[in-house]
Amino acid sequence: MRWWGWGEDGHAVPLPPAAEGLLSEELGVDPGVRKPPVAFDQVRLPDIGLPGPALEELRAALGDEHVRVDNETRVSHAVGRSYPDLIRIRSGDATSGPDAVALPANAEQVAAVLAICAEHGVAVVPFGGGTSVVGGVEPIRDGFAAAISLDLGRLSATVEVDRTSLTARLDAGLLGPVAELRLREEGVTLGHFPQSFEYSTVGGWVATRSAGQASTGYGRIDELVEAVRCITPAGELGTRSVPATAAGPSLRELVVGSEGVLGVICEATVRVRPAPRAWRYEGWSFASFAEGCDAFRVMEQAGAAADVNRLSDEDETRLTMALGSSGSTAEKLGRRYLRMRGHEGGCLAILGFEGEEEDVEDRRRRAAALLRAGGGVALGHRPGDAWRRSRFAAPYLRDELLDRGILVETLETATSWSNLGTLHQAVAEALRSALSGRGTPALVMCHVSHLYPSGASLYFTFLARQEEDALAQWRAAKIAASEAIVAGGGTITHHHAIGRDHRRWLTAESGALGIELLRAAKERLDPAGIMNPGKLLP
């Protein structure tokens, strides 16, 4: 990815005039303001502090060309892609950059790197695609003299599919598109498509308990992982590839979501499905977010939910229309028609079905009947097709908004159906209060995107005019929202993981004894404490 933002050059997402006008009017943003990132030669890196013997031993273990200390490689591994990460790197601050970047080719080389770093007191930060939005890949030395980034990009050769068992063994460094392409060549799919899909890796998904956009249908990554191979400083921790077991507490579950603090996930065996041969994505409208949530609940509890289920609240729907992804379809249906149905100013929903043609049509009809009974109005396939085409575009749009001096951040949670409306209101109010209390108007939006029989996720996006102290502004909003989530009975993270940004709230979720248990596991697997310091554990 570009060192200062998302993706590659040539994939920018421009801001439509309607959206520009909305942001100017509601946030007081000056359309003429531009805050581009600094030139690369202005980026500040720390001096290399890696002990000479450690550097020599790493090069001997991996080969000189696979231990890099050049500025470009160090800067590209200095931060992830959270808002604080981007604010700092765009200003030229790469002072958290690693002292070196190591690129092992296999699990044995990973073990060698960990042994060298443990001996010389060097922190190790596992690095997949670098897409963490919670500070998960920033090198934090935490008392160590140096830190390296352990880039798993070369662990990307293995894709072994068992068509009979519908499982696949995947190397951790495989990027999403590469893994999916290789699986499709074998006639199967993992069905895991997080918004970071283009640049995130299999190992990153497993390490952070990722949820793909179609997780309601295909399952979250933790539901899809059957076995893992994790190299820790104390040795290899692996689990057997079996469909189920009663052999004590699950060691697989200890590794899944461990965020690199216990060791390095080098491969995973995952459950796959036959690749779909038919797709149907469509739009729906509801008079209110509450009405849509209730319709989604009934649909999910009846076992009729789609693979992709997204319901935007009123504010997110307004911005979606301004961005143009669905406005043309709404206009063709006629605003008068929606007004007559009580849906003008309502909420947009997207449903996506994948599978065999007959199965897709049967499921779509069943879901449609329940949504209509819940007050939904069908908008046809064009909004769904438009969403599917642009499903990975939002991070590119964030770069455009940052260029215009706009704070743009996301956070997410999940809670029970009975608590969903209350938590939605509490978090939205906390964000508005934290930002407007500083004299800055804010636009706070939310959507539901992952359904369970007992509840659903809430995914918030908030925008505001960037203040001079951008990090203090962000911190105030983040703390307010997180406190509201904890007080309101939600999880501190549904699929973004803990990283650095959520550590302080993990005790409230897991309890003091639970944290002690995790620390005991880390002390046994990582006696020197070199693995991803400053992440996950408070």
Coordinates of C-alpha atoms in Angstrom, one line a residue:
M1 CA 0.0 0.0 0.0
R2 CA 1.0 3.6 -0.3
W3 CA 3.0 4.6 2.8
W4 CA 0.6 7.5 3.6
G5 CA -2.8 5.9 2.9
W6 CA -4.8 3.1 1.5
G7 CA -4.2 1.0 -1.6
E8 CA -2.2 2.0 -4.6
D9 CA -1.9 5.1 -6.8
G10 CA -4.6 5.3 -9.5
H11 CA -7.5 4.1 -7.3
A12 CA -8.6 7.3 -5.8
V13 CA -12.3 7.8 -5.1
P14 CA -13.4 11.4 -5.8
L15 CA -15.9 13.1 -3.6
P16 CA -19.1 13.9 -5.6
P17 CA -20.4 17.5 -5.6
A18 CA -23.5 16.5 -3.6
A19 CA -21.4 14.9 -0.9
E20 CA -19.0 17.8 -0.9
G21 CA -22.0 20.2 -0.4
L22 CA -23.5 18.1 2.4
L23 CA -20.2 18.0 4.3
S24 CA -19.6 21.7 3.8
E25 CA -23.1 22.6 5.0
E26 CA -23.2 20.2 8.0
L27 CA -19.6 20.2 9.2
G28 CA -18.5 23.7 8.1
V29 CA -15.7 22.3 6.0
D30 CA -14.0 24.8 3.6
P31 CA -14.1 23.1 0.2
G32 CA -10.9 24.8 -0.7
V33 CA -8.9 23.3 2.1
R34 CA -6.3 20.7 1.2
K35 CA -4.0 18.9 3.6
P36 CA -1.9 16.5 1.5
P37 CA 0.7 14.2 3.1
V38 CA 4.3 15.5 3.3
A39 CA 6.8 14.4 0.7
F40 CA 8.6 11.2 1.5
D41 CA 11.9 12.9 2.0
Q42 CA 10.4 14.8 5.0
V43 CA 9.4 11.6 6.8
R44 CA 11.2 11.2 10.1
L45 CA 12.5 7.7 11.2
P46 CA 14.4 6.8 14.3
D47 CA 18.0 5.8 14.1
I48 CA 18.5 2.0 13.8
G49 CA 19.0 0.6 17.2
L50 CA 19.2 -3.1 16.4
P51 CA 22.3 -4.7 18.0
G52 CA 24.9 -5.6 15.5
P53 CA 25.1 -9.3 16.4
A54 CA 21.3 -9.6 16.1
L55 CA 21.3 -8.0 12.6
E56 CA 24.1 -10.3 11.5
E57 CA 22.4 -13.4 12.8
L58 CA 19.1 -12.4 11.2
R59 CA 20.8 -12.0 7.9
A60 CA 22.5 -15.3 8.3
A61 CA 19.2 -17.0 9.0
L62 CA 17.2 -15.4 6.2
G63 CA 19.7 -14.1 3.7
D64 CA 20.8 -10.5 3.4
E65 CA 18.1 -9.5 0.9
H66 CA 15.3 -10.6 3.3
V67 CA 16.4 -8.4 6.2
R68 CA 15.8 -4.8 5.1
V69 CA 16.7 -1.6 6.8
D70 CA 16.1 0.9 3.9
N71 CA 13.9 3.9 4.7
E72 CA 11.1 2.9 2.3
T73 CA 10.6 -0.5 3.8
R74 CA 10.8 0.8 7.4
V75 CA 8.3 3.6 6.7
S76 CA 5.8 1.2 5.1
H77 CA 5.9 -0.9 8.3
A78 CA 5.8 2.0 10.8
V79 CA 2.1 2.1 11.3
G80 CA -1.2 0.5 10.3
R81 CA -4.2 2.3 8.9
S82 CA -6.1 3.7 11.9
Y83 CA -6.9 7.4 12.0
P84 CA -4.1 8.2 14.5
D85 CA -1.7 6.1 12.3
L86 CA -2.6 8.1 9.2
I87 CA -2.5 11.5 10.9
R88 CA 1.0 10.8 12.2
I89 CA 2.4 9.3 9.0
R90 CA 0.9 11.9 6.7
S91 CA 2.6 14.6 8.9
G92 CA 5.9 12.8 8.4
D93 CA 6.0 11.1 11.8
A94 CA 7.4 7.6 11.4
T95 CA 9.3 7.6 14.7
S96 CA 7.6 4.3 15.6
G97 CA 9.2 2.7 12.5
P98 CA 10.9 -0.7 13.0
D99 CA 14.7 -1.0 13.2
A100 CA 14.5 -3.6 10.5
V101 CA 12.0 -5.7 8.5
A102 CA 12.5 -9.4 8.4
L103 CA 10.9 -11.6 5.7
P104 CA 11.0 -15.3 6.5
A105 CA 10.1 -17.8 3.9
N106 CA 8.7 -20.6 6.2
A107 CA 7.8 -21.5 9.7
E108 CA 11.3 -22.8 10.4
Q109 CA 12.7 -19.4 9.6
V110 CA 10.1 -17.7 11.7
A111 CA 11.3 -19.8 14.6
A112 CA 14.9 -18.8 14.0
V113 CA 13.9 -15.1 14.0
L114 CA 12.1 -15.4 17.3
A115 CA 15.0 -17.3 18.9
I116 CA 17.5 -14.6 17.7
C117 CA 15.2 -11.7 19.0
A118 CA 14.5 -13.4 22.3
E119 CA 18.3 -13.8 22.9
H120 CA 19.1 -10.2 22.0
G121 CA 16.0 -8.5 23.6
V122 CA 14.4 -7.3 20.3
A123 CA 10.6 -6.8 20.1
V124 CA 8.9 -8.6 17.2
V125 CA 5.7 -7.3 15.5
P126 CA 4.0 -9.8 13.2
F127 CA 2.9 -8.0 10.0
G128 CA 0.5 -9.2 7.4
G129 CA -1.1 -6.6 5.2
G130 CA -0.7 -3.7 7.6
T131 CA -4.4 -2.9 7.5
S132 CA -5.1 -2.8 11.3
V133 CA -7.3 0.1 12.3
V134 CA -6.7 -0.3 16.1
G135 CA -2.9 0.2 16.3
G136 CA -2.2 -3.5 16.0
V137 CA 1.0 -3.4 13.9
E138 CA 2.8 -0.3 15.2
P139 CA 6.2 -1.3 16.6
I140 CA 6.2 -0.5 20.3
R141 CA 9.5 -1.1 22.0
D142 CA 8.1 -1.1 25.5
G143 CA 11.5 -1.3 27.2
F144 CA 13.3 -3.2 24.4
A145 CA 16.3 -1.6 22.7
A146 CA 14.9 -2.3 19.3
A147 CA 11.9 -3.7 17.4
I148 CA 11.6 -5.5 14.1
S149 CA 8.6 -6.0 11.9
L150 CA 8.2 -9.6 10.9
D151 CA 6.6 -9.5 7.4
L152 CA 4.9 -12.7 6.5
G153 CA 4.5 -11.9 2.8
R154 CA 6.8 -14.7 1.7
L155 CA 4.6 -17.3 3.5
S156 CA 2.2 -17.4 0.6
A157 CA 2.8 -20.6 -1.4
T158 CA 0.5 -23.1 0.2
V159 CA -3.1 -23.6 -0.9
E160 CA -4.0 -27.2 -0.4
V161 CA -7.7 -28.0 -0.9
D162 CA -9.4 -31.2 0.3
R163 CA -12.5 -31.3 -2.0
T164 CA -13.9 -34.3 -0.2
S165 CA -13.8 -32.7 3.3
L166 CA -14.2 -29.1 2.0
T167 CA -11.2 -27.8 3.9
A168 CA -8.1 -25.9 2.7
R169 CA -4.7 -25.4 4.2
L170 CA -3.5 -21.8 3.6
D171 CA -0.3 -20.1 4.3
A172 CA -0.7 -17.1 6.6
G173 CA 0.9 -14.5 4.3
L174 CA -1.6 -15.0 1.4
L175 CA -3.4 -11.8 0.5
G176 CA -7.2 -12.0 0.3
P177 CA -7.5 -11.8 -3.5
V178 CA -4.7 -14.3 -4.1
A179 CA -6.1 -16.8 -1.6
E180 CA -9.6 -16.5 -3.1
L181 CA -8.3 -16.8 -6.7
R182 CA -6.4 -20.0 -5.8
L183 CA -9.4 -21.4 -4.1
R184 CA -11.7 -20.6 -7.0
E185 CA -9.3 -22.5 -9.3
E186 CA -10.2 -25.5 -7.2
G187 CA -13.9 -24.7 -7.4
V188 CA -14.3 -23.6 -3.8
T189 CA -14.5 -20.3 -1.8
L190 CA -13.8 -19.2 1.7
G191 CA -16.4 -16.5 1.4
H192 CA -14.4 -14.1 3.6
F193 CA -14.5 -10.6 2.3
P194 CA -13.7 -7.9 4.9
Q195 CA -13.5 -4.3 3.7
S196 CA -9.7 -4.7 3.9
F197 CA -9.9 -7.8 1.6
E198 CA -7.6 -6.4 -1.1
Y199 CA -4.7 -5.9 1.2
S200 CA -5.2 -8.0 4.3
T201 CA -3.9 -11.6 4.8
V202 CA -5.2 -15.0 6.0
G203 CA -3.0 -14.8 9.0
G204 CA -4.2 -11.3 9.8
W205 CA -7.8 -12.4 9.6
V206 CA -7.2 -15.3 12.0
A207 CA -5.1 -13.2 14.4
T208 CA -7.8 -10.6 14.8
R209 CA -11.0 -12.7 14.6
S210 CA -12.0 -10.9 11.4
A211 CA -15.6 -10.8 10.1
G212 CA -16.2 -10.6 6.4
Q213 CA -19.0 -8.6 4.8
A214 CA -20.8 -11.9 4.1
S215 CA -20.2 -13.4 7.5
T216 CA -23.9 -13.8 8.3
G217 CA -24.0 -16.4 5.5
Y218 CA -20.5 -17.8 5.4
G219 CA -19.4 -17.3 9.0
R220 CA -16.8 -15.2 10.8
I221 CA -13.2 -16.3 10.4
D222 CA -13.2 -17.9 13.9
E223 CA -16.1 -20.1 12.7
L224 CA -14.2 -21.1 9.6
V225 CA -10.8 -21.9 11.1
E226 CA -10.5 -25.7 11.8
A227 CA -6.8 -25.8 12.7
V228 CA -3.8 -23.4 13.2
R229 CA -0.1 -23.6 13.3
C230 CA 1.5 -21.0 15.5
I231 CA 5.2 -20.5 16.1
T232 CA 5.9 -19.1 19.6
P233 CA 9.3 -18.2 21.2
A234 CA 8.7 -21.3 23.4
G235 CA 8.1 -23.6 20.5
E236 CA 5.4 -24.6 18.1
L237 CA 1.7 -24.6 19.1
G238 CA -0.5 -26.5 16.6
T239 CA -3.9 -28.0 16.6
R240 CA -5.3 -31.0 14.8
S241 CA -7.5 -30.6 11.7
V242 CA -10.7 -32.3 12.9
P243 CA -14.3 -31.2 12.6
A244 CA -14.9 -31.2 16.3
T245 CA -13.3 -32.3 19.5
A246 CA -14.0 -32.6 23.2
A247 CA -10.3 -32.8 24.1
G248 CA -10.3 -30.1 26.8
P249 CA -10.4 -26.3 26.3
S250 CA -9.7 -25.2 22.8
L251 CA -6.1 -24.3 22.1
R252 CA -7.2 -23.2 18.6
E253 CA -9.4 -20.6 20.3
L254 CA -6.5 -19.3 22.3
V255 CA -4.5 -18.7 19.1
V256 CA -7.4 -17.3 17.0
G257 CA -7.6 -13.6 18.0
S258 CA -4.2 -13.6 19.8
E259 CA -3.0 -10.6 17.8
G260 CA 0.6 -11.7 17.6
V261 CA 1.2 -11.4 21.4
L262 CA 1.7 -15.2 21.8
G263 CA 3.4 -16.1 18.6
V264 CA 3.2 -16.0 14.8
I265 CA 0.4 -17.7 13.0
C266 CA 2.0 -19.4 10.0
E267 CA -0.8 -21.3 8.5
A268 CA -4.5 -22.1 9.0
T269 CA -6.8 -24.9 7.9
V270 CA -10.1 -23.4 7.0
R271 CA -13.6 -24.7 6.0
V272 CA -14.6 -23.8 2.5
R273 CA -17.7 -24.2 0.3
P274 CA -18.3 -24.8 -3.3
A275 CA -17.9 -21.5 -5.2
P276 CA -21.2 -19.8 -5.9
R277 CA -22.6 -19.9 -9.4
A278 CA -25.3 -17.3 -8.8
W279 CA -25.5 -13.9 -7.1
R280 CA -28.4 -11.6 -6.3
Y281 CA -27.8 -8.3 -4.5
E282 CA -30.7 -6.0 -4.0
G283 CA -31.8 -2.9 -2.1
W284 CA -34.7 -2.3 0.4
S285 CA -36.0 0.7 2.2
F286 CA -37.4 1.0 5.7
A287 CA -39.2 3.9 7.3
S288 CA -36.9 4.0 10.2
F289 CA -33.8 2.3 11.6
A290 CA -35.8 0.7 14.4
E291 CA -38.3 -0.8 11.9
G292 CA -35.4 -2.1 9.7
C293 CA -33.7 -3.7 12.8
D294 CA -36.8 -5.5 13.8
A295 CA -37.4 -6.8 10.3
F296 CA -33.8 -8.0 10.2
R297 CA -34.2 -9.7 13.6
V298 CA -37.3 -11.6 12.4
M299 CA -35.6 -12.6 9.2
E300 CA -32.4 -13.9 11.0
Q301 CA -34.3 -15.7 13.8
A302 CA -36.5 -17.4 11.1
G303 CA -33.3 -18.7 9.5
A304 CA -34.0 -16.7 6.3
A305 CA -31.2 -14.1 6.4
A306 CA -29.1 -13.4 3.3
D307 CA -25.4 -13.9 3.2
V308 CA -24.8 -10.1 3.2
N309 CA -27.2 -8.0 5.3
R310 CA -26.6 -4.3 5.8
L311 CA -29.0 -1.7 7.2
S312 CA -27.9 1.9 7.3
D313 CA -29.5 4.4 9.7
E314 CA -31.0 7.6 8.6
D315 CA -27.8 9.6 8.6
E316 CA -25.7 7.0 6.8
T317 CA -28.5 6.7 4.2
R318 CA -28.4 10.4 3.6
L319 CA -24.6 10.3 2.9
T320 CA -25.0 7.2 0.8
M321 CA -27.5 9.0 -1.4
A322 CA -25.2 12.0 -1.6
L323 CA -22.3 9.8 -2.7
G324 CA -24.4 8.6 -5.5
S325 CA -24.2 4.9 -5.0
S326 CA -27.9 4.4 -4.8
G327 CA -29.5 7.8 -5.4
S328 CA -30.3 7.2 -9.1
T329 CA -32.4 4.1 -8.3
A330 CA -34.3 5.9 -5.6
E331 CA -35.1 8.7 -8.0
K332 CA -36.4 6.2 -10.6
L333 CA -38.7 4.7 -8.0
G334 CA -39.8 8.3 -7.3
R335 CA -39.5 10.2 -4.1
R336 CA -43.2 10.7 -4.1
Y337 CA -43.7 6.9 -3.9
L338 CA -41.3 6.6 -1.0
R339 CA -42.9 9.5 0.7
M340 CA -46.4 7.9 0.3
R341 CA -45.0 4.8 2.0
G342 CA -43.5 6.9 4.8
H343 CA -39.9 6.1 3.7
E344 CA -38.7 9.5 2.6
G345 CA -35.7 10.2 4.9
G346 CA -35.8 6.5 5.8
C347 CA -33.1 3.8 5.8
L348 CA -31.5 1.9 3.0
A349 CA -30.8 -1.9 3.3
I350 CA -28.6 -4.1 1.1
L351 CA -29.1 -7.9 0.9
G352 CA -26.9 -10.3 -1.0
F353 CA -27.5 -13.9 -1.8
E354 CA -24.9 -16.3 -3.2
G355 CA -25.0 -20.0 -4.1
E356 CA -26.8 -22.2 -6.7
E357 CA -29.4 -20.4 -8.8
E358 CA -32.4 -22.2 -7.5
D359 CA -31.2 -21.9 -3.9
V360 CA -30.5 -18.2 -4.3
E361 CA -34.0 -17.6 -5.7
D362 CA -35.7 -19.6 -3.0
R363 CA -33.9 -17.9 -0.2
R364 CA -34.5 -14.5 -1.7
R365 CA -38.2 -15.0 -1.9
R366 CA -38.4 -16.2 1.7
A367 CA -36.4 -13.2 3.0
A368 CA -38.5 -10.8 0.8
A369 CA -41.7 -12.0 2.3
L370 CA -40.5 -11.4 5.8
L371 CA -39.0 -8.0 5.0
R372 CA -42.3 -6.8 3.4
A373 CA -44.2 -8.0 6.4
G374 CA -41.8 -5.9 8.5
G375 CA -42.6 -2.8 6.5
G376 CA -39.8 -3.0 3.9
V377 CA -40.1 -1.7 0.3
A378 CA -38.1 -3.5 -2.4
L379 CA -35.8 -1.2 -4.5
G380 CA -34.6 -3.8 -7.0
H381 CA -31.2 -5.1 -7.9
R382 CA -29.5 -1.8 -8.8
P383 CA -28.7 -0.5 -5.3
G384 CA -27.3 -4.0 -4.5
D385 CA -25.2 -4.2 -7.6
A386 CA -23.9 -0.7 -6.9
W387 CA -22.9 -1.6 -3.4
R388 CA -21.2 -4.8 -4.6
R389 CA -19.2 -2.9 -7.1
S390 CA -18.0 -0.4 -4.5
R391 CA -17.8 -2.7 -1.5
F392 CA -14.0 -2.1 -1.0
A393 CA -14.0 1.6 -1.8
A394 CA -14.6 3.3 1.6
P395 CA -10.9 3.3 2.7
Y396 CA -9.9 5.1 -0.5
L397 CA -12.6 7.7 0.2
R398 CA -11.1 8.2 3.6
D399 CA -7.9 9.4 2.0
E400 CA -9.9 12.0 0.0
L401 CA -11.6 13.2 3.2
L402 CA -8.3 13.4 5.1
D403 CA -6.9 15.5 2.2
R404 CA -9.8 17.9 2.9
G405 CA -9.1 18.2 6.6
I406 CA -11.9 16.0 7.8
L407 CA -11.7 13.7 10.8
V408 CA -13.1 10.3 9.5
E409 CA -13.1 7.3 11.8
T410 CA -15.0 4.1 12.4
L411 CA -15.7 1.9 15.4
E412 CA -17.9 -1.1 15.9
T413 CA -19.6 -3.2 18.6
A414 CA -22.3 -5.9 19.0
T415 CA -25.1 -6.5 21.4
S416 CA -28.4 -8.3 21.9
W417 CA -31.4 -7.5 19.8
S418 CA -33.3 -6.2 22.9
N419 CA -30.4 -3.7 23.5
L420 CA -29.6 -2.8 20.0
G421 CA -31.6 0.4 19.7
T422 CA -30.5 1.7 23.1
L423 CA -26.9 1.1 22.4
H424 CA -27.1 2.7 19.0
Q425 CA -28.5 5.8 20.5
A426 CA -26.1 5.9 23.4
V427 CA -22.9 5.6 21.3
A428 CA -24.2 8.1 18.7
E429 CA -25.0 10.6 21.4
A430 CA -21.6 10.1 23.1
L431 CA -19.8 10.8 19.8
R432 CA -21.9 13.9 19.0
S433 CA -21.4 15.2 22.5
A434 CA -17.7 14.6 22.5
L435 CA -17.2 16.4 19.2
S436 CA -19.7 19.2 19.5
G437 CA -18.6 19.8 23.0
R438 CA -15.3 20.9 21.5
G439 CA -17.3 23.3 19.2
T440 CA -17.1 21.0 16.2
P441 CA -20.3 19.8 14.4
A442 CA -20.3 16.1 13.7
L443 CA -22.0 13.7 11.4
V444 CA -22.4 10.3 13.1
M445 CA -23.7 7.4 11.1
C446 CA -24.2 3.7 11.7
H447 CA -25.2 0.4 10.0
V448 CA -26.0 -3.1 11.0
S449 CA -23.9 -5.6 9.0
H450 CA -23.6 -8.9 10.9
L451 CA -26.6 -10.8 12.2
Y452 CA -26.9 -13.5 14.8
P453 CA -30.1 -15.1 16.4
S454 CA -29.4 -13.3 19.6
G455 CA -28.2 -9.9 18.3
A456 CA -26.3 -7.9 15.7
S457 CA -23.3 -5.7 15.2
L458 CA -23.3 -1.9 15.0
Y459 CA -20.7 -0.2 12.8
F460 CA -20.3 3.6 13.4
T461 CA -18.7 6.1 11.1
F462 CA -18.2 9.7 12.3
L463 CA -17.0 12.8 10.5
A464 CA -16.0 16.2 11.8
R465 CA -13.9 19.2 10.7
Q466 CA -10.4 18.3 11.8
E467 CA -9.1 20.4 14.7
E468 CA -5.5 21.7 15.0
D469 CA -4.8 19.0 17.6
A470 CA -6.3 16.2 15.5
L471 CA -5.1 13.4 17.8
A472 CA -6.6 15.0 20.9
Q473 CA -9.9 15.5 19.0
W474 CA -9.9 11.8 18.0
R475 CA -9.0 10.6 21.5
A476 CA -11.9 12.5 23.1
A477 CA -14.4 10.9 20.6
K478 CA -12.8 7.4 20.9
I479 CA -12.9 7.4 24.7
A480 CA -16.5 8.7 24.9
A481 CA -17.7 6.1 22.4
S482 CA -15.9 3.3 24.1
E483 CA -17.1 4.2 27.6
A484 CA -20.7 4.3 26.2
I485 CA -20.2 0.9 24.6
V486 CA -18.9 -0.7 27.9
A487 CA -21.6 1.0 30.0
G488 CA -24.3 0.0 27.5
G489 CA -23.5 -3.7 27.5
G490 CA -21.8 -4.0 24.1
T491 CA -18.5 -5.6 23.2
I492 CA -15.6 -3.3 22.9
T493 CA -14.9 -4.8 19.4
H494 CA -16.9 -7.0 17.2
H495 CA -14.3 -7.5 14.4
H496 CA -11.6 -4.8 14.5
A497 CA -9.7 -6.5 17.4
I498 CA -8.1 -4.9 20.5
G499 CA -4.7 -3.8 19.3
R500 CA -3.4 -0.7 21.1
D501 CA -6.5 1.4 20.9
H502 CA -8.9 -0.8 22.9
R503 CA -6.5 -2.2 25.5
R504 CA -7.9 -0.1 28.4
W505 CA -11.4 -1.6 28.0
L506 CA -10.5 -5.3 27.8
T507 CA -10.6 -5.8 31.5
A508 CA -14.2 -4.5 31.7
E509 CA -15.1 -7.2 29.1
S510 CA -12.9 -10.2 30.2
G511 CA -12.5 -9.5 33.9
A512 CA -9.3 -9.2 36.0
L513 CA -9.0 -13.0 36.4
G514 CA -9.4 -13.4 32.6
I515 CA -6.6 -11.0 32.0
E516 CA -4.4 -12.8 34.5
L517 CA -5.1 -16.1 32.6
L518 CA -4.1 -14.5 29.3
R519 CA -0.9 -13.1 30.9
A520 CA -0.1 -16.5 32.2
A521 CA -0.4 -18.0 28.7
K522 CA 1.8 -15.2 27.3
E523 CA 4.5 -15.7 30.0
R524 CA 4.6 -19.5 29.2
L525 CA 4.7 -19.0 25.4
D526 CA 6.8 -15.8 25.3
P527 CA 9.0 -15.8 28.4
A528 CA 11.0 -12.8 27.2
G529 CA 7.9 -10.8 26.3
I530 CA 9.1 -9.9 22.8
M531 CA 5.9 -10.6 20.9
N532 CA 4.0 -7.5 19.8
P533 CA 4.5 -5.5 23.0
G534 CA 1.8 -2.9 24.0
K535 CA -1.1 -4.7 22.2
L536 CA -4.1 -6.7 23.4
L537 CA -3.2 -7.0 27.1
P538 CA -3.9 -3.9 29.3

